[in-house]
Short mmCIF file of C-alpha atoms (C1' of nucleotides) in Angstrom, two decimals:
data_model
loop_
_atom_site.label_atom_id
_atom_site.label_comp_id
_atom_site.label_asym_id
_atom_site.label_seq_id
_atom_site.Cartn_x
_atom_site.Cartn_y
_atom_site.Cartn_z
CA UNK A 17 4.18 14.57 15.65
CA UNK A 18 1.48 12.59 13.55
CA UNK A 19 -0.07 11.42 17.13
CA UNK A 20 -0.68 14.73 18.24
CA UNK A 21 -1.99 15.71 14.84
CA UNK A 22 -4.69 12.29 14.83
CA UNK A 23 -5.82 13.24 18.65
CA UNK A 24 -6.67 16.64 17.35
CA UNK A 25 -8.93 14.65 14.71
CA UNK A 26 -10.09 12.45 16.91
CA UNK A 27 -11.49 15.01 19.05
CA UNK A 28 -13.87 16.73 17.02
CA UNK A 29 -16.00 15.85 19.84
CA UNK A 30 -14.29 16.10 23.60
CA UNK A 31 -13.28 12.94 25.02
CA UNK A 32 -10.50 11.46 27.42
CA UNK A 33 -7.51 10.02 27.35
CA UNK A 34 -9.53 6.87 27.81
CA UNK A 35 -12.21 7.26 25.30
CA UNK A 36 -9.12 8.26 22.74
CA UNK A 37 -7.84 4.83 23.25
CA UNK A 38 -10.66 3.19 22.26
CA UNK A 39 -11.28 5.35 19.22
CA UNK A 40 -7.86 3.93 18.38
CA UNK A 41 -8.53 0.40 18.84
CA UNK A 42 -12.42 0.76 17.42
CA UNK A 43 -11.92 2.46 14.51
CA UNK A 44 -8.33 3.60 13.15
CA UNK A 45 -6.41 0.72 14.24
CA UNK A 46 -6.31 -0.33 10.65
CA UNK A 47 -3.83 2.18 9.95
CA UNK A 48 -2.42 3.91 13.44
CA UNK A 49 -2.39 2.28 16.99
CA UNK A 50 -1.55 4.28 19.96
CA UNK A 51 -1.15 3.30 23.62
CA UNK A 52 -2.57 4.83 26.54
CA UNK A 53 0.97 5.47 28.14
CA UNK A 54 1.61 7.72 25.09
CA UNK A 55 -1.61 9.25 24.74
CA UNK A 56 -1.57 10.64 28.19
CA UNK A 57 1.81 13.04 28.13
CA UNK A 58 1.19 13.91 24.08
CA UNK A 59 -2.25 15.36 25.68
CA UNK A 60 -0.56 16.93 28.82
CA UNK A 61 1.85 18.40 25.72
CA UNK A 62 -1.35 19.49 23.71
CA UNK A 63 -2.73 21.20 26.22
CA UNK A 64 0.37 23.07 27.53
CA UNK A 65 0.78 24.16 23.54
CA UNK A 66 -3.16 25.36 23.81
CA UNK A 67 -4.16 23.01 21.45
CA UNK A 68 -7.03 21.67 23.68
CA UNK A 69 -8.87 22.72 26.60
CA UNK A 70 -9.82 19.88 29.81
CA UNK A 71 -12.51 19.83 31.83
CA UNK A 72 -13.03 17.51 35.03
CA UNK A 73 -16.05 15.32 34.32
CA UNK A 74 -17.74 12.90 37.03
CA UNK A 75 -17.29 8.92 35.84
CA UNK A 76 -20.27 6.70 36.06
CA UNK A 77 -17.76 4.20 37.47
CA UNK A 78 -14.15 4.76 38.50
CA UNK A 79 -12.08 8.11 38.64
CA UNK A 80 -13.11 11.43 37.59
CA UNK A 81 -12.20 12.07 33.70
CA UNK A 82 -10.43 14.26 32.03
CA UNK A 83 -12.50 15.61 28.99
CA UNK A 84 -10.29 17.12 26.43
CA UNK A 85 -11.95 19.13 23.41
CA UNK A 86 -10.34 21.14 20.69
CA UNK A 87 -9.36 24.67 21.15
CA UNK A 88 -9.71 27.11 17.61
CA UNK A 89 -5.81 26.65 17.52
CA UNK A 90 -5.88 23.27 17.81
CA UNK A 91 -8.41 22.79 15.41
CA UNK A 92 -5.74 25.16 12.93
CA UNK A 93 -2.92 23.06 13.44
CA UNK A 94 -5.36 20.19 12.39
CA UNK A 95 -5.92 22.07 9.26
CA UNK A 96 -2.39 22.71 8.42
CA UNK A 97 -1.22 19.49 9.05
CA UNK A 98 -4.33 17.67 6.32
CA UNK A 99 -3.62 20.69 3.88
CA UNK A 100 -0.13 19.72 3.65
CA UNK A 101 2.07 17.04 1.63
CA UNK A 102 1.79 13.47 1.79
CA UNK A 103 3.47 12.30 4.76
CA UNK A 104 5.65 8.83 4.03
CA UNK A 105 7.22 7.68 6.30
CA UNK A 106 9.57 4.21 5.23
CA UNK A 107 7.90 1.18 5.52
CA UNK A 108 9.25 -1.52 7.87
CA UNK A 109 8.27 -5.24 7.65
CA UNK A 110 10.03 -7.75 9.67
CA UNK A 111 7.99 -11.03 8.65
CA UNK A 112 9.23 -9.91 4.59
CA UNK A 113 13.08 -9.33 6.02
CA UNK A 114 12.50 -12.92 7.46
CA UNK A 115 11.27 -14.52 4.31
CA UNK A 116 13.94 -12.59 2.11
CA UNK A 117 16.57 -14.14 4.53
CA UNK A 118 14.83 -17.83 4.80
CA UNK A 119 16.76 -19.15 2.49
CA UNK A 120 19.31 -19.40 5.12
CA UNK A 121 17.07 -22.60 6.41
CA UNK A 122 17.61 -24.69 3.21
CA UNK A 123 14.33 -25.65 3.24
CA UNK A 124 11.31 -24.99 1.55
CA UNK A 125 8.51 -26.38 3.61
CA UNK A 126 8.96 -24.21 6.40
CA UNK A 127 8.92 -21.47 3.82
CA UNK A 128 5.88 -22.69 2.95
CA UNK A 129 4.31 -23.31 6.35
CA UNK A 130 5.44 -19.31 7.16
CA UNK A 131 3.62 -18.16 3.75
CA UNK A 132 0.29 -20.58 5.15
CA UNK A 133 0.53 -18.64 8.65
CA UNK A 134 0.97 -15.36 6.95
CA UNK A 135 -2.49 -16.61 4.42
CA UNK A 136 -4.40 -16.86 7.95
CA UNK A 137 -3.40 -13.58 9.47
CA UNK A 138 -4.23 -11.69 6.59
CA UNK A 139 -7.35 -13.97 5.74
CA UNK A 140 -8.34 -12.89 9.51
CA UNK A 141 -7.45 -9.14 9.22
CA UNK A 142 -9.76 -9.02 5.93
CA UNK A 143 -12.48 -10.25 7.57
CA UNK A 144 -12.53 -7.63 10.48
CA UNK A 145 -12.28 -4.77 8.09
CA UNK A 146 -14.82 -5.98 5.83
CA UNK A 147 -16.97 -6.15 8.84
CA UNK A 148 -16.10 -2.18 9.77
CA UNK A 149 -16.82 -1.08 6.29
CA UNK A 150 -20.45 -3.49 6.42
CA UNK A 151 -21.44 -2.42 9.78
CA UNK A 152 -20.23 1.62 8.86
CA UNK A 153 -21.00 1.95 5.65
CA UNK A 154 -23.48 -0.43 4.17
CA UNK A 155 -26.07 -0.53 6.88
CA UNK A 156 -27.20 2.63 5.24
CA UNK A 157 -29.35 1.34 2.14
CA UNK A 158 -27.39 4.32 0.68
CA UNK A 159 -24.20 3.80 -1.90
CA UNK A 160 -21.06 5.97 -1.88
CA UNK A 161 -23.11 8.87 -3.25
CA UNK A 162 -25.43 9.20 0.46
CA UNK A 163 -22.27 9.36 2.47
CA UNK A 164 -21.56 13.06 4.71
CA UNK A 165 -18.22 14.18 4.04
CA UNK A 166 -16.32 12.73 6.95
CA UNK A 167 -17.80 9.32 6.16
CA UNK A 168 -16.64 9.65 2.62
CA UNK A 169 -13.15 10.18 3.92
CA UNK A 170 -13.47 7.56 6.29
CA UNK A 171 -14.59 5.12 3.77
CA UNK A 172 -11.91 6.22 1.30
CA UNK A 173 -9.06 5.02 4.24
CA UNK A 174 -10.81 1.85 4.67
CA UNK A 175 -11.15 1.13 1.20
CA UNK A 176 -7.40 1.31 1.34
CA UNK A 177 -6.84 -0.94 4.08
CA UNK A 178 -9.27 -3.29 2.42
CA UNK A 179 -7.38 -3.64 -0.90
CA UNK A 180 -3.48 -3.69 0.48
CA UNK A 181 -4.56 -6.19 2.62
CA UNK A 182 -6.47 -8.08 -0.67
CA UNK A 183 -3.68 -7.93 -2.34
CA UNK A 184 -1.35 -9.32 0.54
CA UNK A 185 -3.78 -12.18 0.42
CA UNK A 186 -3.53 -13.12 -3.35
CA UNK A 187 0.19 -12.61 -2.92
CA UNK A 188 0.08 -15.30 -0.40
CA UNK A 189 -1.81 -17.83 -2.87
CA UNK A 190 0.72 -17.12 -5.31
CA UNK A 191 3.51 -17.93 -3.25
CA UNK A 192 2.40 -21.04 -1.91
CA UNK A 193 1.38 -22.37 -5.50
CA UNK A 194 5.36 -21.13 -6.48
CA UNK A 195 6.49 -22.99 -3.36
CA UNK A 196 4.60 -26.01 -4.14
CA UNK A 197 5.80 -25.81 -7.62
CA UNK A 198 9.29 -25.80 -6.87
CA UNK A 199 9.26 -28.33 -4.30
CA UNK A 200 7.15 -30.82 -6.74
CA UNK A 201 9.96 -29.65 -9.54
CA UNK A 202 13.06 -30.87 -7.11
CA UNK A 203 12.04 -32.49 -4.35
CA UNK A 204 15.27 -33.85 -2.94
CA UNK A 205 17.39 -31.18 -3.04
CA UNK A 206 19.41 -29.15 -0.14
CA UNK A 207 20.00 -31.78 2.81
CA UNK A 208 16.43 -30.93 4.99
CA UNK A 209 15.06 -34.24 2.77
CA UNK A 210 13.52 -35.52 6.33
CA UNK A 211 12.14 -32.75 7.61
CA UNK A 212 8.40 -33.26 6.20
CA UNK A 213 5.85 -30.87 7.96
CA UNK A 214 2.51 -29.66 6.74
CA UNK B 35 16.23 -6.32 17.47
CA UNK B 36 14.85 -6.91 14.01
CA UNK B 37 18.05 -4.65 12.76
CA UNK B 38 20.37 -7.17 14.38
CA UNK B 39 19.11 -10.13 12.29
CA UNK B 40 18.94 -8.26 9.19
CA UNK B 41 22.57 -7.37 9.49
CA UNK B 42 23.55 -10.61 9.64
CA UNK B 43 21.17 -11.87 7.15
CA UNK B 44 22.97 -8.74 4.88
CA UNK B 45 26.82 -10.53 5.92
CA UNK B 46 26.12 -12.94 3.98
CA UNK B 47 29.66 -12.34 2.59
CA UNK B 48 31.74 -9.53 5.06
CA UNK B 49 30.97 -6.24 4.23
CA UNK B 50 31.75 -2.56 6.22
CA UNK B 51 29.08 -0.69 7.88
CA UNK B 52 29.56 1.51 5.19
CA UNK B 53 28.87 -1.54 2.84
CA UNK B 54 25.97 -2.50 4.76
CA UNK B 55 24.22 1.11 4.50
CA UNK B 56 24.34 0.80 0.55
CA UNK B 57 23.10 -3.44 0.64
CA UNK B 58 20.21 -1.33 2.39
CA UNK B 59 19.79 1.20 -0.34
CA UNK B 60 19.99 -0.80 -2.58
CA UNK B 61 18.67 -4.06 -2.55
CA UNK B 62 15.97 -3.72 0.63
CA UNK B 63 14.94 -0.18 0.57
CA UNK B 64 11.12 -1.55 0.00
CA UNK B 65 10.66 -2.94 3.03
CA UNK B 66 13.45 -1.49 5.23
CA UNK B 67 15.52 1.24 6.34
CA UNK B 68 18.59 2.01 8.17
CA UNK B 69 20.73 4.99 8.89
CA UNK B 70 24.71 4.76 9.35
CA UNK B 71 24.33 5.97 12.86
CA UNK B 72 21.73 3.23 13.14
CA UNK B 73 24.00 0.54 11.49
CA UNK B 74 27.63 1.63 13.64
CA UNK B 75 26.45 1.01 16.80
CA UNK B 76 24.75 -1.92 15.81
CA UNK B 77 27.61 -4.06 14.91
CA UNK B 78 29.15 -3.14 17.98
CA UNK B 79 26.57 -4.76 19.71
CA UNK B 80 26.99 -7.75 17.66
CA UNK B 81 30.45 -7.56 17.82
CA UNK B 82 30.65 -8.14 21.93
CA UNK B 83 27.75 -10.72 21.61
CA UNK B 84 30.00 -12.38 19.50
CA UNK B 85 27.73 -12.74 16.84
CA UNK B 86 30.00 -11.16 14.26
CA UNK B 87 34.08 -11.15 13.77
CA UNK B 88 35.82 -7.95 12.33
CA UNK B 89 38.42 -7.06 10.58
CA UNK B 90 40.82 -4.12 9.48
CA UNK B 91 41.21 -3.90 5.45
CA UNK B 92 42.71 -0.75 3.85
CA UNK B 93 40.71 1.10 1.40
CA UNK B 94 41.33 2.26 -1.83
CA UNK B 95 40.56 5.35 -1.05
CA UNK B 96 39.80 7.21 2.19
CA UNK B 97 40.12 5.62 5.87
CA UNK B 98 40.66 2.35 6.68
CA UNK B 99 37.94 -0.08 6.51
CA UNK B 100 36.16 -2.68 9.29
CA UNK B 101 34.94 -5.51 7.83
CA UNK B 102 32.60 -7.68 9.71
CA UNK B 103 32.12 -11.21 8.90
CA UNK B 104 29.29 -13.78 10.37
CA UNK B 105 30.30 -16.76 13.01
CA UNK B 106 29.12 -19.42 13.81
CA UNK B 107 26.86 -18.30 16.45
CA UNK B 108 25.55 -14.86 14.58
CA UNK B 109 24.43 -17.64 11.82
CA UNK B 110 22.75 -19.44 14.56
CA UNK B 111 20.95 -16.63 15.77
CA UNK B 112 19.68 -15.80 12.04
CA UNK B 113 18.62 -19.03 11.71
CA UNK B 114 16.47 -18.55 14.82
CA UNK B 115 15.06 -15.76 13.92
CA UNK B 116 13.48 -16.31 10.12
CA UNK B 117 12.94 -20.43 11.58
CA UNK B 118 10.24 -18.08 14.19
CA UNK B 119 6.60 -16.65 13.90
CA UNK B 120 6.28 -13.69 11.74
CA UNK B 121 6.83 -10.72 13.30
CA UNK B 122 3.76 -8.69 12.49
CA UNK B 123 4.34 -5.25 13.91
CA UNK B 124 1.71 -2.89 13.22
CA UNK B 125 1.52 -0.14 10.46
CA UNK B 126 1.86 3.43 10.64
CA UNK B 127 0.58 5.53 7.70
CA UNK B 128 0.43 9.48 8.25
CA UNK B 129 -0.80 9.80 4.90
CA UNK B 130 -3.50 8.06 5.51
CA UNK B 131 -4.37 9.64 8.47
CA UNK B 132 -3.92 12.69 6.89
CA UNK B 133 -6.81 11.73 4.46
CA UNK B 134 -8.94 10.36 7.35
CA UNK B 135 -9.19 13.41 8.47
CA UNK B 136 -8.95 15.89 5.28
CA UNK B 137 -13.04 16.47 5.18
CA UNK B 138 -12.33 19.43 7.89
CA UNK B 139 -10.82 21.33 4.99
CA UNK B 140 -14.31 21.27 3.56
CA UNK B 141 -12.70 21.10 -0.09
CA UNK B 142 -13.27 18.03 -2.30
CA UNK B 143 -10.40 19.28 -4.87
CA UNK B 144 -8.33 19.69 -1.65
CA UNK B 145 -8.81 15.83 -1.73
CA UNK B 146 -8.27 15.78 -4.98
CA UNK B 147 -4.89 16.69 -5.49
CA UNK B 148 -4.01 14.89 -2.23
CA UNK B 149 -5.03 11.72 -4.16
CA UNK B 150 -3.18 12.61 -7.19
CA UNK B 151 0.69 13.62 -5.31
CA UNK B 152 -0.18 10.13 -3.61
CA UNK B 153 -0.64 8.96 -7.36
CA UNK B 154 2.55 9.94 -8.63
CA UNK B 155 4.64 8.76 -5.50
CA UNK B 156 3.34 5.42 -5.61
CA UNK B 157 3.29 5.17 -9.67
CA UNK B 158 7.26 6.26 -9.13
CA UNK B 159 8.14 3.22 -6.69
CA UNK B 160 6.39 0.59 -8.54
CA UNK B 161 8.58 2.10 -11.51
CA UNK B 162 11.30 1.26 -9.07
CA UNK B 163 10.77 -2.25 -8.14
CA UNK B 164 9.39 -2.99 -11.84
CA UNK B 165 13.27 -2.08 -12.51
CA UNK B 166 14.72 -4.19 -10.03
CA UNK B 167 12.53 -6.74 -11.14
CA UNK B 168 13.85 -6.77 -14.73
CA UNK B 169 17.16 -6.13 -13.49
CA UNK B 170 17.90 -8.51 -10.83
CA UNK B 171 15.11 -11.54 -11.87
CA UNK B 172 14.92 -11.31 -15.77
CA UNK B 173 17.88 -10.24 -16.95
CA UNK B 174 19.02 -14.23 -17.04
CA UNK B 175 16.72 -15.77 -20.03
CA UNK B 176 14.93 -18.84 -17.44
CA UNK B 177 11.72 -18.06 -15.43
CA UNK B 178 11.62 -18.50 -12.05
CA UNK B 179 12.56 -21.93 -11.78
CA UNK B 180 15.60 -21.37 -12.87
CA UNK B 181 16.06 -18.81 -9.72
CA UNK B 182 18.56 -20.15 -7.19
CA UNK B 183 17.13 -21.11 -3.61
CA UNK B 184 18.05 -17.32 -2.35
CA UNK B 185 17.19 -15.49 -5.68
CA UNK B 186 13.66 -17.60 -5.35
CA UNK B 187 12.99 -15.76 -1.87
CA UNK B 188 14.17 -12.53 -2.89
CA UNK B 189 12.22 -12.51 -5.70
CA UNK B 190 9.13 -13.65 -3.42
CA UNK B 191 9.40 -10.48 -1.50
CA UNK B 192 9.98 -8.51 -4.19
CA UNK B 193 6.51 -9.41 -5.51
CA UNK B 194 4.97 -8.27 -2.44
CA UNK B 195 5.95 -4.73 -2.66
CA UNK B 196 4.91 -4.60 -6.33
CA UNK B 197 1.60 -6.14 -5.73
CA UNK B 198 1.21 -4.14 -2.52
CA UNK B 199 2.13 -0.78 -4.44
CA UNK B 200 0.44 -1.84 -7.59
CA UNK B 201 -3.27 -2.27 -5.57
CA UNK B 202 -2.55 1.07 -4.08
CA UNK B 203 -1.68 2.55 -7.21
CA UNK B 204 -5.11 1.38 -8.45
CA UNK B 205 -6.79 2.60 -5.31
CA UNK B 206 -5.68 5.80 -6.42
CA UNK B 207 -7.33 5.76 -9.46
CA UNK B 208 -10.59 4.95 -7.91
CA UNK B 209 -10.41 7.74 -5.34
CA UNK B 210 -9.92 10.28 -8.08
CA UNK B 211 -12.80 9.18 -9.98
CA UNK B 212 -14.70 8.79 -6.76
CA UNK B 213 -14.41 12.19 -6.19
CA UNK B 214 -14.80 13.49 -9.33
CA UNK B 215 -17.86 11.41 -9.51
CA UNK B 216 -19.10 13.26 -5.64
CA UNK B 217 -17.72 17.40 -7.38
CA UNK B 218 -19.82 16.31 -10.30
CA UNK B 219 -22.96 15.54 -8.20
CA UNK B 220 -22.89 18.35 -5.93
CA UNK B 221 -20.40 21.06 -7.20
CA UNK B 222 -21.42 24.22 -4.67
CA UNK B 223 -21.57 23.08 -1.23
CA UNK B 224 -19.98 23.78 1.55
CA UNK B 225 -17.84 26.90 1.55
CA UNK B 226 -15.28 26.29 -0.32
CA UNK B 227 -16.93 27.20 -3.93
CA UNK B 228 -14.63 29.49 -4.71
CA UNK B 229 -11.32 27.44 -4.61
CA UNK B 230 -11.00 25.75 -7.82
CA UNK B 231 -7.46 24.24 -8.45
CA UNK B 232 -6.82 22.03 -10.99
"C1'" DG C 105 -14.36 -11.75 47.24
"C1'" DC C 106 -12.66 -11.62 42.43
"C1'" DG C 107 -12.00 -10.41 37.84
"C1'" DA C 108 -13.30 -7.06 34.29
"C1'" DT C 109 -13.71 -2.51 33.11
"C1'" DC C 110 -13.14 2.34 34.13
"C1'" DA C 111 -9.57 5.82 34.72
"C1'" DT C 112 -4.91 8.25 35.05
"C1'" DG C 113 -0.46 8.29 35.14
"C1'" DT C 114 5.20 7.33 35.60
"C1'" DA C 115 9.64 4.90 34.60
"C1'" DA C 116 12.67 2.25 32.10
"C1'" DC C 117 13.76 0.68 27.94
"C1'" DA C 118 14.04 0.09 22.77
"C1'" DT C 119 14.25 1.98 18.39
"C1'" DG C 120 15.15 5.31 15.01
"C1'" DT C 121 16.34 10.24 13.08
"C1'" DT C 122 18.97 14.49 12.51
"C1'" DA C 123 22.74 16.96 13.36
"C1'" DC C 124 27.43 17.22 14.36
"C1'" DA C 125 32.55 15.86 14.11
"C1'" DT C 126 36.52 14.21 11.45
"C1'" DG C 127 39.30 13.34 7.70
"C1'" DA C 128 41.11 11.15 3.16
"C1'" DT C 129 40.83 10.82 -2.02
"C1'" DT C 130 39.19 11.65 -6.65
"C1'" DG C 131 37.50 14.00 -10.59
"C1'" DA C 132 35.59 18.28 -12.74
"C1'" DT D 182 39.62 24.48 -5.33
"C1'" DC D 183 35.31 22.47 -4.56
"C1'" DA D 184 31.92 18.96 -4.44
"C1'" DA D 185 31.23 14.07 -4.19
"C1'" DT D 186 32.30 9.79 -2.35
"C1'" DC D 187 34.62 6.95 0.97
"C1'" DA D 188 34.68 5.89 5.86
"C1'" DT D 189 33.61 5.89 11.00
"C1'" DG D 190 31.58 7.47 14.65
"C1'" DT D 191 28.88 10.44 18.81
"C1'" DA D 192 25.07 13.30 20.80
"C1'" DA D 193 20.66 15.01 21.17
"C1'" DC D 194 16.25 14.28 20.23
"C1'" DA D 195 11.76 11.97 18.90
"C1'" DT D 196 8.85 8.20 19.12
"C1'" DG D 197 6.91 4.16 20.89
"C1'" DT D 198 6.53 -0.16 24.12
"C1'" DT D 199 6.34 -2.73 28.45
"C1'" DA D 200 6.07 -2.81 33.03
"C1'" DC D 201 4.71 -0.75 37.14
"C1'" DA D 202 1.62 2.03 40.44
"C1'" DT D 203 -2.99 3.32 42.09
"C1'" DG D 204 -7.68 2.99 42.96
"C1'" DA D 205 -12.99 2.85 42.09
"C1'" DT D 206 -17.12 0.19 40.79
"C1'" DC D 207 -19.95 -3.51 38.78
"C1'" DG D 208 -21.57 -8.11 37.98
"C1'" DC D 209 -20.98 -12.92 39.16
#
DNA sequence: GCGATCATGTAACATGTTACATGATTGA
DNA sequence: TCAATCATGTAACATGTTACATGATCGC
């Protein structure tokens, strides 16, 4: 349902199944992913519902493409779907089910040692988005203020991204200072006295 | 597969599906969700893997009950799990998508009270988990120290989802004022002058 | 020639939701 | 008596992933 609804705003200018991938991966990934093996039948299902139009198109190397491009329907359907309510959907993470259940382990270094490789991921993911949001939006000696609309938007969603993952990152620090507090405050406890990792 | 280690995780002590479906509700709901129909055949699974034992127990009111308890094994397989990598899977936000794409509407107050429903949904849950918080972690008079090995992680995760909900909470805040800040500067553009909703 | 990239798709599987089916007990 | 809660499940559908199938062209 929400797939359908981003390829429609992804294709406010035509483009194939292949080109839709790699808007995904370039430049929403932050906050949908998509694979090509789904992308192809919800397009095939788009077009059957006259949401989009296809055109054969010559390839400068490999296959002919299919260009896809937005039909007035499908651009309605776009509309109805942004002009509606929030959309939440529940939240699943399985690295915080394993932490809330680590416990189980009896020992607190390889909670630390998770909370350290969770530090780097998120360390890394920061890094990429702050690079989208220099390369998109600060190349442009402009501020906020010189942005078109659609940029604005765009740069609102990243801004998001940007500060969940920010805060992820400081929630790390703090739980590897509490971890090192509490092992410092008992060290010997719960029978994993041996086990010393870094 | 990351259902299957939470429910053990969850049998902790033996509990019913129907047990299992409110541990969900009630204690996890910020960071995962299960249906009945999700949890039933579930344990079955674990059941013939042998990962779990059950039991009939009357009830105290309606049917008969089926109790599941952990063995040896399904601890095993726990173990194995949260001892692993973090399982990063990746995010799916339609709300956000929904905002990606909003500047087709061509209405900045559209926006608007888009940012403010997100406002009040997220200002709701952290009133949520600030509850839990003060129910479950500072209801006893010591500080975290005093938190026993399992409390400790569960209040770890805990603080995730606050600080997670409490950054996007504040992101709110600076979208509204962002786009307050862009009606201010240019009130009459693009077609949609005449809408003005509060 | 070989691997990367371009390009489109299908099939099998895994996961999760909504709706349906059944029936007991308790309190207003 | 009627709604809520207790209690277990199945069926149909929706969504998403991994693996498989096919084949062209470009640069090394």
């Amino acid at each position: 349902m929400s797939l359908e609804r981003i390829l429609l705003g992804l294709l406010r200018e035509p483009a194939s199944g292949y080109d839709l991938k790699n808007l995904f991966d370039r430049s929403i990934r932050y906050f949908w992913a998509a694979e090509l093996s789904q992308i192809y039948p919800t397009l095939h299902r788009l077009l059957k519902r006259g949401w989009v139009r296809r055109r054969r198109a010559a390839s400068a190397r490999g296959p002919d493409r299919k260009v896809y491009s937005l039909t007035g329907a499908g651009r309605q359907a776009l509309r109805e779907w942004v002009a509606g309510e929030p959309k939440f959907g529940d939240e699943r993470f399985a690295y915080v089910a394993q932490l809330f259940f680590m416990w189980e382990l009896g020992d607190f270094y390889r909670t630390l040692s998770f909370a350290k490789t969770l530090r780097t991921r998120f360390a890394d993911r920061l890094g990429e988005l702050h690079e989208i949001k220099r390369s998109r939006f600060e190349s442009e000696a402009g501020s906020v203020e010189q942005l078109s609309d659609d940029e604005f938007h765009q740069y609102l969603t990243l801004e998001l991204g940007l500060r969940t993952i920010a805060a992820r990152l400081e929630w790390c620090d703090w739980v590897i200072a509490a971890i090192e507090n509490r092992i410092a405050a008992k060290p010997h406890t719960d029978g994993a006295t041996k086990r010393r990792r870094k």
